[in-house]
CSV table of C-alpha atoms in Angstrom, one decimal:
chain,number,residue,atom,x,y,z
U,131,UNK,CA,15.7,-19.2,-15.6
U,132,UNK,CA,19.4,-20.1,-15.8
U,133,UNK,CA,20.1,-23.6,-14.4
U,134,UNK,CA,23.7,-22.9,-13.7
U,135,UNK,CA,22.7,-20.3,-11.1
U,136,UNK,CA,21.7,-23.2,-8.8
U,137,UNK,CA,24.2,-25.1,-6.8
U,138,UNK,CA,24.6,-28.8,-7.8
U,139,UNK,CA,22.4,-30.1,-5.0
U,140,UNK,CA,19.7,-27.6,-5.8
U,141,UNK,CA,19.9,-28.3,-9.6
U,142,UNK,CA,18.4,-31.6,-8.9
U,143,UNK,CA,15.2,-29.8,-8.3
U,144,UNK,CA,15.2,-27.9,-11.4
U,145,UNK,CA,12.7,-29.5,-13.8
U,146,UNK,CA,11.7,-29.1,-17.5
U,147,UNK,CA,8.0,-28.0,-17.9
U,148,UNK,CA,5.7,-29.3,-20.4
U,149,UNK,CA,6.1,-26.0,-22.3
U,150,UNK,CA,9.8,-26.6,-22.4
U,151,UNK,CA,11.2,-24.1,-19.8
U,152,UNK,CA,13.1,-24.8,-16.6
U,153,UNK,CA,11.3,-24.4,-13.3
U,154,UNK,CA,12.1,-25.1,-9.6
U,155,UNK,CA,10.4,-27.6,-7.5
U,156,UNK,CA,11.1,-26.9,-3.7
U,157,UNK,CA,11.8,-30.1,-2.0
U,158,UNK,CA,9.2,-31.1,0.7
U,159,UNK,CA,9.7,-29.9,4.2
U,160,UNK,CA,11.3,-30.2,6.7
U,161,UNK,CA,14.8,-29.3,5.6
U,162,UNK,CA,18.0,-30.3,7.4
U,163,UNK,CA,18.9,-27.3,9.5
U,164,UNK,CA,22.3,-27.0,11.1
U,165,UNK,CA,21.8,-25.4,14.5
U,166,UNK,CA,25.2,-23.8,15.2
U,167,UNK,CA,25.9,-21.5,18.1
U,168,UNK,CA,24.8,-18.3,16.1
U,169,UNK,CA,21.5,-19.8,15.0
U,170,UNK,CA,20.7,-21.1,18.5
U,171,UNK,CA,21.4,-17.6,20.1
U,172,UNK,CA,19.1,-15.9,17.5
U,173,UNK,CA,16.4,-18.4,18.0
U,174,UNK,CA,16.7,-17.9,21.9
U,175,UNK,CA,16.6,-14.1,21.4
U,176,UNK,CA,13.5,-14.3,19.2
U,177,UNK,CA,11.7,-16.7,21.6
U,178,UNK,CA,12.4,-14.5,24.5
U,179,UNK,CA,11.3,-11.3,22.8
U,180,UNK,CA,8.1,-13.0,21.4
U,181,UNK,CA,7.4,-14.3,24.9
U,182,UNK,CA,7.7,-11.0,26.5
U,183,UNK,CA,5.3,-9.5,24.0
U,184,UNK,CA,2.8,-12.3,24.3
U,185,UNK,CA,2.9,-11.9,28.2
U,186,UNK,CA,2.1,-8.1,27.9
U,187,UNK,CA,-0.5,-8.9,25.2
U,188,UNK,CA,-2.3,-11.2,27.5
U,189,UNK,CA,-2.4,-8.8,30.4
U,190,UNK,CA,-3.5,-5.6,28.7
U,191,UNK,CA,-7.0,-4.5,29.9
U,192,UNK,CA,-8.3,-4.5,26.3
U,193,UNK,CA,-5.8,-6.3,24.1
U,194,UNK,CA,-8.2,-6.3,21.1
U,195,UNK,CA,-7.9,-2.5,21.0
U,196,UNK,CA,-4.2,-2.7,20.4
U,197,UNK,CA,-3.9,-5.7,18.3
U,198,UNK,CA,-6.4,-4.1,15.9
U,199,UNK,CA,-4.1,-1.0,15.6
U,200,UNK,CA,-1.0,-3.1,15.0
U,201,UNK,CA,-2.8,-5.4,12.5
U,202,UNK,CA,-3.6,-2.3,10.4
U,203,UNK,CA,0.0,-1.2,10.4
U,204,UNK,CA,1.0,-4.6,9.1
U,205,UNK,CA,-1.6,-4.3,6.5
U,206,UNK,CA,-0.3,-0.9,5.3
U,207,UNK,CA,3.3,-2.1,5.2
U,208,UNK,CA,2.8,-5.5,3.7
U,209,UNK,CA,0.8,-3.9,1.0
U,210,UNK,CA,3.5,-1.3,0.5
U,211,UNK,CA,6.1,-3.9,-0.3
U,212,UNK,CA,3.9,-4.8,-3.3
U,213,UNK,CA,3.7,-1.1,-4.4
U,214,UNK,CA,0.8,0.5,-2.7
U,215,UNK,CA,1.2,4.0,-1.2
U,216,UNK,CA,-1.7,4.2,1.3
U,217,UNK,CA,-0.9,5.3,4.8
U,218,UNK,CA,-2.4,4.3,8.2
U,219,UNK,CA,-4.5,7.5,8.2
U,220,UNK,CA,-5.8,6.8,4.8
U,221,UNK,CA,-6.9,3.3,6.0
U,222,UNK,CA,-8.6,4.3,9.2
U,223,UNK,CA,-10.5,7.2,7.4
U,224,UNK,CA,-11.6,4.6,4.8
U,225,UNK,CA,-12.9,2.3,7.4
U,226,UNK,CA,-15.2,5.0,8.8
U,227,UNK,CA,-16.4,6.2,5.4
U,228,UNK,CA,-16.0,3.6,2.6
U,229,UNK,CA,-16.9,5.9,-0.2
U,230,UNK,CA,-16.4,5.0,-3.9
U,231,UNK,CA,-14.0,7.9,-4.1
U,232,UNK,CA,-11.4,6.0,-2.2
U,233,UNK,CA,-8.5,4.9,-4.3
U,234,UNK,CA,-7.5,1.4,-5.0
U,235,UNK,CA,-4.4,1.4,-2.8
U,236,UNK,CA,-6.5,2.1,0.4
U,237,UNK,CA,-9.0,-0.7,-0.8
U,238,UNK,CA,-6.1,-3.2,-1.1
U,239,UNK,CA,-4.9,-2.4,2.4
U,240,UNK,CA,-8.4,-2.7,3.8
U,241,UNK,CA,-8.8,-6.0,2.0
U,242,UNK,CA,-5.7,-7.2,3.8
U,243,UNK,CA,-7.3,-6.4,7.2
U,244,UNK,CA,-10.4,-8.3,6.1
U,245,UNK,CA,-8.3,-11.3,4.9
U,246,UNK,CA,-6.6,-11.5,8.2
U,247,UNK,CA,-9.9,-11.3,10.1
U,248,UNK,CA,-11.2,-14.2,8.0
U,249,UNK,CA,-8.2,-16.3,8.7
U,250,UNK,CA,-8.3,-15.8,12.5
U,251,UNK,CA,-12.0,-16.6,12.7
U,252,UNK,CA,-11.6,-19.7,10.5
U,253,UNK,CA,-8.6,-20.9,12.5
U,254,UNK,CA,-10.8,-21.0,15.7
U,255,UNK,CA,-12.7,-24.0,14.4
U,256,UNK,CA,-10.5,-25.5,11.7
U,257,UNK,CA,-6.8,-26.2,10.9
U,258,UNK,CA,-5.1,-23.9,8.6
U,259,UNK,CA,-5.5,-25.3,5.1
U,260,UNK,CA,-5.1,-24.5,1.4
U,261,UNK,CA,-8.8,-23.7,1.4
U,262,UNK,CA,-8.5,-21.0,4.0
U,263,UNK,CA,-5.5,-19.5,2.2
U,264,UNK,CA,-7.4,-19.5,-1.1
U,265,UNK,CA,-10.4,-17.7,0.6
U,266,UNK,CA,-7.9,-15.1,2.1
U,267,UNK,CA,-6.5,-14.6,-1.4
U,268,UNK,CA,-10.1,-14.1,-2.7
U,269,UNK,CA,-10.8,-11.5,-0.1
U,270,UNK,CA,-7.4,-9.8,-0.7
U,271,UNK,CA,-7.8,-9.3,-4.5
U,272,UNK,CA,-11.5,-8.7,-4.8
U,273,UNK,CA,-12.4,-5.2,-6.2
U,274,UNK,CA,-8.8,-4.0,-6.5
U,275,UNK,CA,-5.7,-4.3,-8.7
U,276,UNK,CA,-5.2,-8.0,-9.3
U,277,UNK,CA,-8.9,-8.7,-9.5
U,278,UNK,CA,-8.3,-10.2,-12.9
U,279,UNK,CA,-5.7,-12.6,-11.5
U,280,UNK,CA,-8.3,-15.2,-10.5
U,281,UNK,CA,-9.0,-14.4,-6.8
U,282,UNK,CA,-9.3,-17.4,-4.7
U,283,UNK,CA,-7.9,-19.9,-7.3
U,284,UNK,CA,-4.5,-21.4,-7.7
U,285,UNK,CA,-2.9,-20.6,-11.0
U,286,UNK,CA,-3.3,-22.7,-14.1
U,287,UNK,CA,-0.6,-20.8,-16.0
U,288,UNK,CA,3.1,-20.2,-15.3
U,289,UNK,CA,4.4,-17.1,-13.5
U,290,UNK,CA,7.9,-16.0,-12.9
U,291,UNK,CA,10.0,-13.4,-11.0
U,292,UNK,CA,12.4,-11.2,-13.0
U,293,UNK,CA,13.0,-7.7,-14.1
U,294,UNK,CA,10.0,-6.0,-15.9
U,295,UNK,CA,9.9,-7.1,-19.5
U,296,UNK,CA,12.3,-10.0,-19.0
U,297,UNK,CA,11.2,-13.2,-20.9
U,298,UNK,CA,10.9,-16.4,-18.8
U,299,UNK,CA,14.2,-17.5,-20.1
U,300,UNK,CA,15.8,-14.7,-18.3
U,301,UNK,CA,13.8,-14.9,-15.1
U,302,UNK,CA,15.6,-14.9,-11.8
U,303,UNK,CA,13.2,-17.5,-10.5
U,304,UNK,CA,10.5,-19.8,-12.1
U,305,UNK,CA,8.2,-21.6,-9.5
U,306,UNK,CA,6.7,-25.0,-10.2
U,307,UNK,CA,5.0,-25.3,-13.5
U,308,UNK,CA,1.1,-25.7,-13.4
U,309,UNK,CA,1.2,-29.5,-14.0
U,310,UNK,CA,3.4,-29.9,-10.8
U,311,UNK,CA,1.6,-27.3,-8.6
U,312,UNK,CA,-0.9,-29.6,-7.0
U,313,UNK,CA,1.7,-32.0,-5.8
U,314,UNK,CA,3.7,-29.2,-4.3
U,315,UNK,CA,0.7,-27.8,-2.6
U,316,UNK,CA,-0.4,-31.1,-1.2
U,317,UNK,CA,3.1,-31.6,0.3
U,318,UNK,CA,2.9,-28.2,1.7
U,319,UNK,CA,-0.4,-28.7,3.4
U,320,UNK,CA,0.5,-32.1,4.7
U,321,UNK,CA,3.5,-30.4,6.5
U,322,UNK,CA,1.5,-27.5,7.6
U,323,UNK,CA,-1.1,-29.7,9.3
U,324,UNK,CA,1.2,-32.6,10.5
U,325,UNK,CA,3.6,-33.0,13.4
U,326,UNK,CA,6.6,-30.7,13.4
U,327,UNK,CA,10.2,-31.6,14.2
U,328,UNK,CA,11.6,-28.1,14.3
U,329,UNK,CA,11.0,-25.3,16.8
U,330,UNK,CA,7.8,-23.3,16.1
U,331,UNK,CA,9.5,-20.1,14.8
U,332,UNK,CA,11.8,-22.2,12.6
U,333,UNK,CA,8.9,-24.1,11.2
U,334,UNK,CA,7.1,-20.8,10.5
U,335,UNK,CA,10.2,-19.5,8.7
U,336,UNK,CA,10.3,-22.8,6.5
U,337,UNK,CA,6.6,-22.6,5.7
U,338,UNK,CA,6.8,-19.0,4.7
U,339,UNK,CA,9.7,-19.8,2.3
U,340,UNK,CA,7.9,-22.8,0.9
U,341,UNK,CA,4.7,-20.9,0.2
U,342,UNK,CA,6.8,-18.1,-1.6
U,343,UNK,CA,8.8,-20.7,-3.5
U,344,UNK,CA,5.6,-22.5,-4.7
U,345,UNK,CA,4.1,-19.1,-5.6
U,346,UNK,CA,0.7,-20.8,-6.1
U,347,UNK,CA,-1.3,-17.6,-7.2
U,348,UNK,CA,-0.9,-15.5,-10.2
U,349,UNK,CA,-0.8,-12.4,-8.0
U,350,UNK,CA,-0.7,-11.6,-4.2
U,351,UNK,CA,1.6,-14.4,-3.2
U,352,UNK,CA,3.9,-12.1,-1.0
U,353,UNK,CA,0.9,-10.7,1.0
U,354,UNK,CA,-0.7,-14.2,1.5
U,355,UNK,CA,2.7,-15.5,2.6
U,356,UNK,CA,3.0,-12.8,5.2
U,357,UNK,CA,-0.6,-13.3,6.3
U,358,UNK,CA,0.5,-16.9,6.9
U,359,UNK,CA,3.2,-15.8,9.3
U,360,UNK,CA,0.8,-13.7,11.4
U,361,UNK,CA,-1.8,-16.4,11.4
U,362,UNK,CA,0.6,-19.2,12.5
U,363,UNK,CA,2.0,-17.1,15.4
U,364,UNK,CA,-1.5,-16.8,16.7
U,365,UNK,CA,-2.7,-20.3,15.7
U,366,UNK,CA,0.2,-22.0,17.3
U,367,UNK,CA,-0.2,-20.0,20.6
U,368,UNK,CA,3.0,-17.8,20.3
U,369,UNK,CA,0.9,-14.6,20.4
U,370,UNK,CA,-2.6,-13.8,21.7
U,371,UNK,CA,-3.4,-11.9,18.4
U,372,UNK,CA,-1.8,-10.6,15.3
U,373,UNK,CA,0.4,-8.1,17.1
U,374,UNK,CA,3.7,-8.6,15.2
U,375,UNK,CA,4.0,-6.2,12.2
U,376,UNK,CA,6.4,-8.5,10.4
U,377,UNK,CA,6.5,-6.2,7.4
U,378,UNK,CA,7.7,-3.2,9.3
U,379,UNK,CA,11.1,-4.6,9.3
U,380,UNK,CA,11.0,-6.3,5.8
U,381,UNK,CA,9.6,-3.1,3.9
U,382,UNK,CA,12.9,-1.0,4.0
U,383,UNK,CA,15.0,-4.3,3.6
U,384,UNK,CA,12.9,-5.9,0.8
U,385,UNK,CA,15.9,-6.6,-1.4
U,386,UNK,CA,17.7,-8.4,1.4
U,387,UNK,CA,14.4,-10.3,2.1
U,388,UNK,CA,14.0,-11.4,-1.4
U,389,UNK,CA,17.7,-12.3,-1.7
U,390,UNK,CA,17.5,-14.6,1.4
U,391,UNK,CA,14.4,-16.3,0.0
U,392,UNK,CA,16.1,-16.8,-3.4
U,393,UNK,CA,19.3,-18.1,-1.8
U,394,UNK,CA,17.4,-21.0,-0.2
U,395,UNK,CA,16.2,-22.0,-3.8
U,396,UNK,CA,19.5,-21.5,-5.6
U,397,UNK,CA,21.9,-22.7,-2.8
U,398,UNK,CA,19.9,-24.4,-0.1
U,399,UNK,CA,20.8,-21.5,2.3
U,400,UNK,CA,18.4,-22.3,5.0
U,401,UNK,CA,20.3,-21.2,8.0
U,402,UNK,CA,20.9,-17.7,6.5
U,403,UNK,CA,17.1,-17.3,5.8
U,404,UNK,CA,16.1,-18.6,9.2
U,405,UNK,CA,18.5,-16.3,11.0
U,406,UNK,CA,17.1,-13.3,9.0
U,407,UNK,CA,13.6,-14.5,9.9
U,408,UNK,CA,14.5,-14.8,13.6
U,409,UNK,CA,16.0,-11.3,13.5
U,410,UNK,CA,12.8,-9.9,12.1
U,411,UNK,CA,10.8,-11.5,14.9
U,412,UNK,CA,13.2,-10.3,17.7
U,413,UNK,CA,13.5,-6.8,16.5
U,414,UNK,CA,9.8,-6.4,15.8
U,415,UNK,CA,8.6,-8.0,19.0
U,416,UNK,CA,10.7,-5.5,21.0
U,417,UNK,CA,9.4,-2.6,19.0
U,418,UNK,CA,5.7,-3.7,19.2
U,419,UNK,CA,6.3,-4.2,23.0
U,420,UNK,CA,7.3,-0.6,23.3
U,421,UNK,CA,4.5,0.7,21.2
U,422,UNK,CA,2.0,-1.5,23.1
U,423,UNK,CA,3.2,0.0,26.4
U,424,UNK,CA,3.0,3.5,25.0
U,425,UNK,CA,-0.5,2.9,23.7
U,426,UNK,CA,-1.5,1.6,27.2
U,427,UNK,CA,0.0,4.6,28.9
U,428,UNK,CA,-1.8,7.0,26.4
U,429,UNK,CA,-5.1,5.2,26.9
U,430,UNK,CA,-4.7,5.6,30.6
U,431,UNK,CA,-3.9,9.3,30.3
U,432,UNK,CA,-7.0,9.9,28.0
U,433,UNK,CA,-9.3,8.0,30.1
U,434,UNK,CA,-8.2,9.9,33.2
U,435,UNK,CA,-8.6,13.2,31.4
U,436,UNK,CA,-12.2,12.4,30.5
U,437,UNK,CA,-13.2,10.8,33.7
U,438,UNK,CA,-14.7,13.4,36.1
U,439,UNK,CA,-17.8,14.8,37.7
U,440,UNK,CA,-18.5,17.1,34.8
U,441,UNK,CA,-17.6,14.7,32.0
U,442,UNK,CA,-19.9,12.5,30.1
U,443,UNK,CA,-20.0,8.9,31.4
U,444,UNK,CA,-19.8,7.9,27.8
U,445,UNK,CA,-16.4,9.5,27.1
U,446,UNK,CA,-14.2,6.5,28.4
U,447,UNK,CA,-16.1,4.2,26.0
U,448,UNK,CA,-15.5,6.7,23.2
U,449,UNK,CA,-11.8,6.9,24.1
U,450,UNK,CA,-11.5,3.1,23.9
U,451,UNK,CA,-13.2,3.2,20.5
U,452,UNK,CA,-10.5,5.6,19.3
U,453,UNK,CA,-7.8,3.2,20.2
U,454,UNK,CA,-9.6,0.5,18.1
U,455,UNK,CA,-10.2,2.9,15.2
U,456,UNK,CA,-8.2,6.2,15.5
U,457,UNK,CA,-10.8,8.0,13.3
U,458,UNK,CA,-14.4,9.2,13.9
U,459,UNK,CA,-17.4,10.6,12.2
U,460,UNK,CA,-20.5,11.7,14.2
U,461,UNK,CA,-22.3,8.8,12.7
U,462,UNK,CA,-19.7,6.3,13.9
U,463,UNK,CA,-19.9,7.8,17.4
U,464,UNK,CA,-23.6,7.4,17.4
U,465,UNK,CA,-23.3,3.7,16.6
U,466,UNK,CA,-20.5,3.1,19.2
U,467,UNK,CA,-22.3,5.0,22.0
U,468,UNK,CA,-25.9,4.3,21.0
U,469,UNK,CA,-26.9,7.9,21.3
U,470,UNK,CA,-28.5,10.6,19.2
U,471,UNK,CA,-26.7,12.8,16.7
U,472,UNK,CA,-26.8,15.7,19.0
U,473,UNK,CA,-25.2,13.6,21.9
U,474,UNK,CA,-22.7,12.2,19.6
U,475,UNK,CA,-21.6,15.7,18.6
U,476,UNK,CA,-21.4,16.9,22.2
U,477,UNK,CA,-19.0,14.0,23.0
U,478,UNK,CA,-16.8,14.5,20.0
U,479,UNK,CA,-16.5,18.3,20.8
U,480,UNK,CA,-15.2,17.4,24.2
U,481,UNK,CA,-12.5,15.2,22.6
U,482,UNK,CA,-11.7,18.2,20.3
U,483,UNK,CA,-11.3,20.4,23.3
U,484,UNK,CA,-8.9,18.0,25.0
U,485,UNK,CA,-6.8,17.8,21.8
U,486,UNK,CA,-7.4,14.1,21.5
U,487,UNK,CA,-8.7,14.4,17.9
U,488,UNK,CA,-8.4,17.0,15.2
U,489,UNK,CA,-11.1,17.8,12.6
U,490,UNK,CA,-10.1,17.3,9.0
U,491,UNK,CA,-11.2,19.5,6.2
U,492,UNK,CA,-14.6,18.5,5.1
U,493,UNK,CA,-15.3,16.5,1.9
U,494,UNK,CA,-19.0,16.8,1.6
U,495,UNK,CA,-21.3,17.0,4.6
U,496,UNK,CA,-19.5,14.4,6.8
U,497,UNK,CA,-17.3,15.6,9.6
U,498,UNK,CA,-14.3,13.5,10.0
U,499,UNK,CA,-11.9,13.4,13.0
U,500,UNK,CA,-8.5,11.8,13.4
U,501,UNK,CA,-6.6,10.8,16.6
U,502,UNK,CA,-3.1,11.8,15.4
U,503,UNK,CA,-1.3,11.0,18.6
U,504,UNK,CA,-2.5,7.5,18.6
U,505,UNK,CA,-1.6,7.1,15.0
U,506,UNK,CA,1.9,8.4,15.8
U,507,UNK,CA,2.5,5.7,18.4
U,508,UNK,CA,1.1,2.9,16.2
U,509,UNK,CA,3.4,4.1,13.4
U,510,UNK,CA,6.4,4.0,15.9
U,511,UNK,CA,6.9,7.6,16.6
U,512,UNK,CA,7.9,8.1,20.3
U,513,UNK,CA,7.0,11.3,22.2
């Protein structure tokens, strides 16, 4: 890492490690943030957009059906930033048939969903902590690429960010050395759990940067850092569930995202990073609000189509299950409805007749069905 890339004030936080290389120690939070007119406007827009989304989320008849779908999209896109290629369809099909034939990319995305589930449950009874983030990391990396990177343990060796093959001397960023890591993490946790001086969205932006700058794990830091954003939005009462797919905005702009984070370290450019973060929140809150309304309209349409004198009384329940998991097998329908294999088959055939699901080519004896229209809305495709 080249010390002269850091501005003079930031250079004070570049330290020499026991192994003889330079590394950066992010100063403790909170930073001094200059709230000029532009930043205030962006904060107001993000707060307003998030408030509208939260209001709709709290009034939906079955909000968990929609937050579940949106969480899956965030899992797909956050993992894609780290190089996976799995799609939302791949994920929901894996969830209904977790066969050993599924590739590692899909398992990584499924682990992301499981890690978020754990964090949300844990946060109901305890403050967000280093322990909970370590456990989320363990879930995230178990059984997939990165499993050799000490899942659930903070690193005891040096990592760095740079071009593939570059030595540490040429790294664009070197996070705190192992011997300084504990102090950085304790300061991070103390701020996370303490009283906050800055507006909540600004605090979350700062905490996300700080986690990424500390880079406490050998692998998986980006995904855990983005899980932290989703978690704090819920934990601090800004959203009723993990509805904001933060990574949908970042994934096509990842170079800008990384550059904004890096500029905080090298130049103390907090305002530019916070403005970018607030832009992400505002844009995605508006987009998710549109998709949540479309999902609600589609659910109402589907329930109306299956509710009638000659329809099964179980079909509305099956429609709701589709919005929670837009893929089915006859076996999963049996579990959802509590019926026989024959009755489950009859109900799925009615969804097929209505065009609400399509049957995929068989792989073995299991019949699999996908709700493509629901997936299109979750993915952002309007009709």
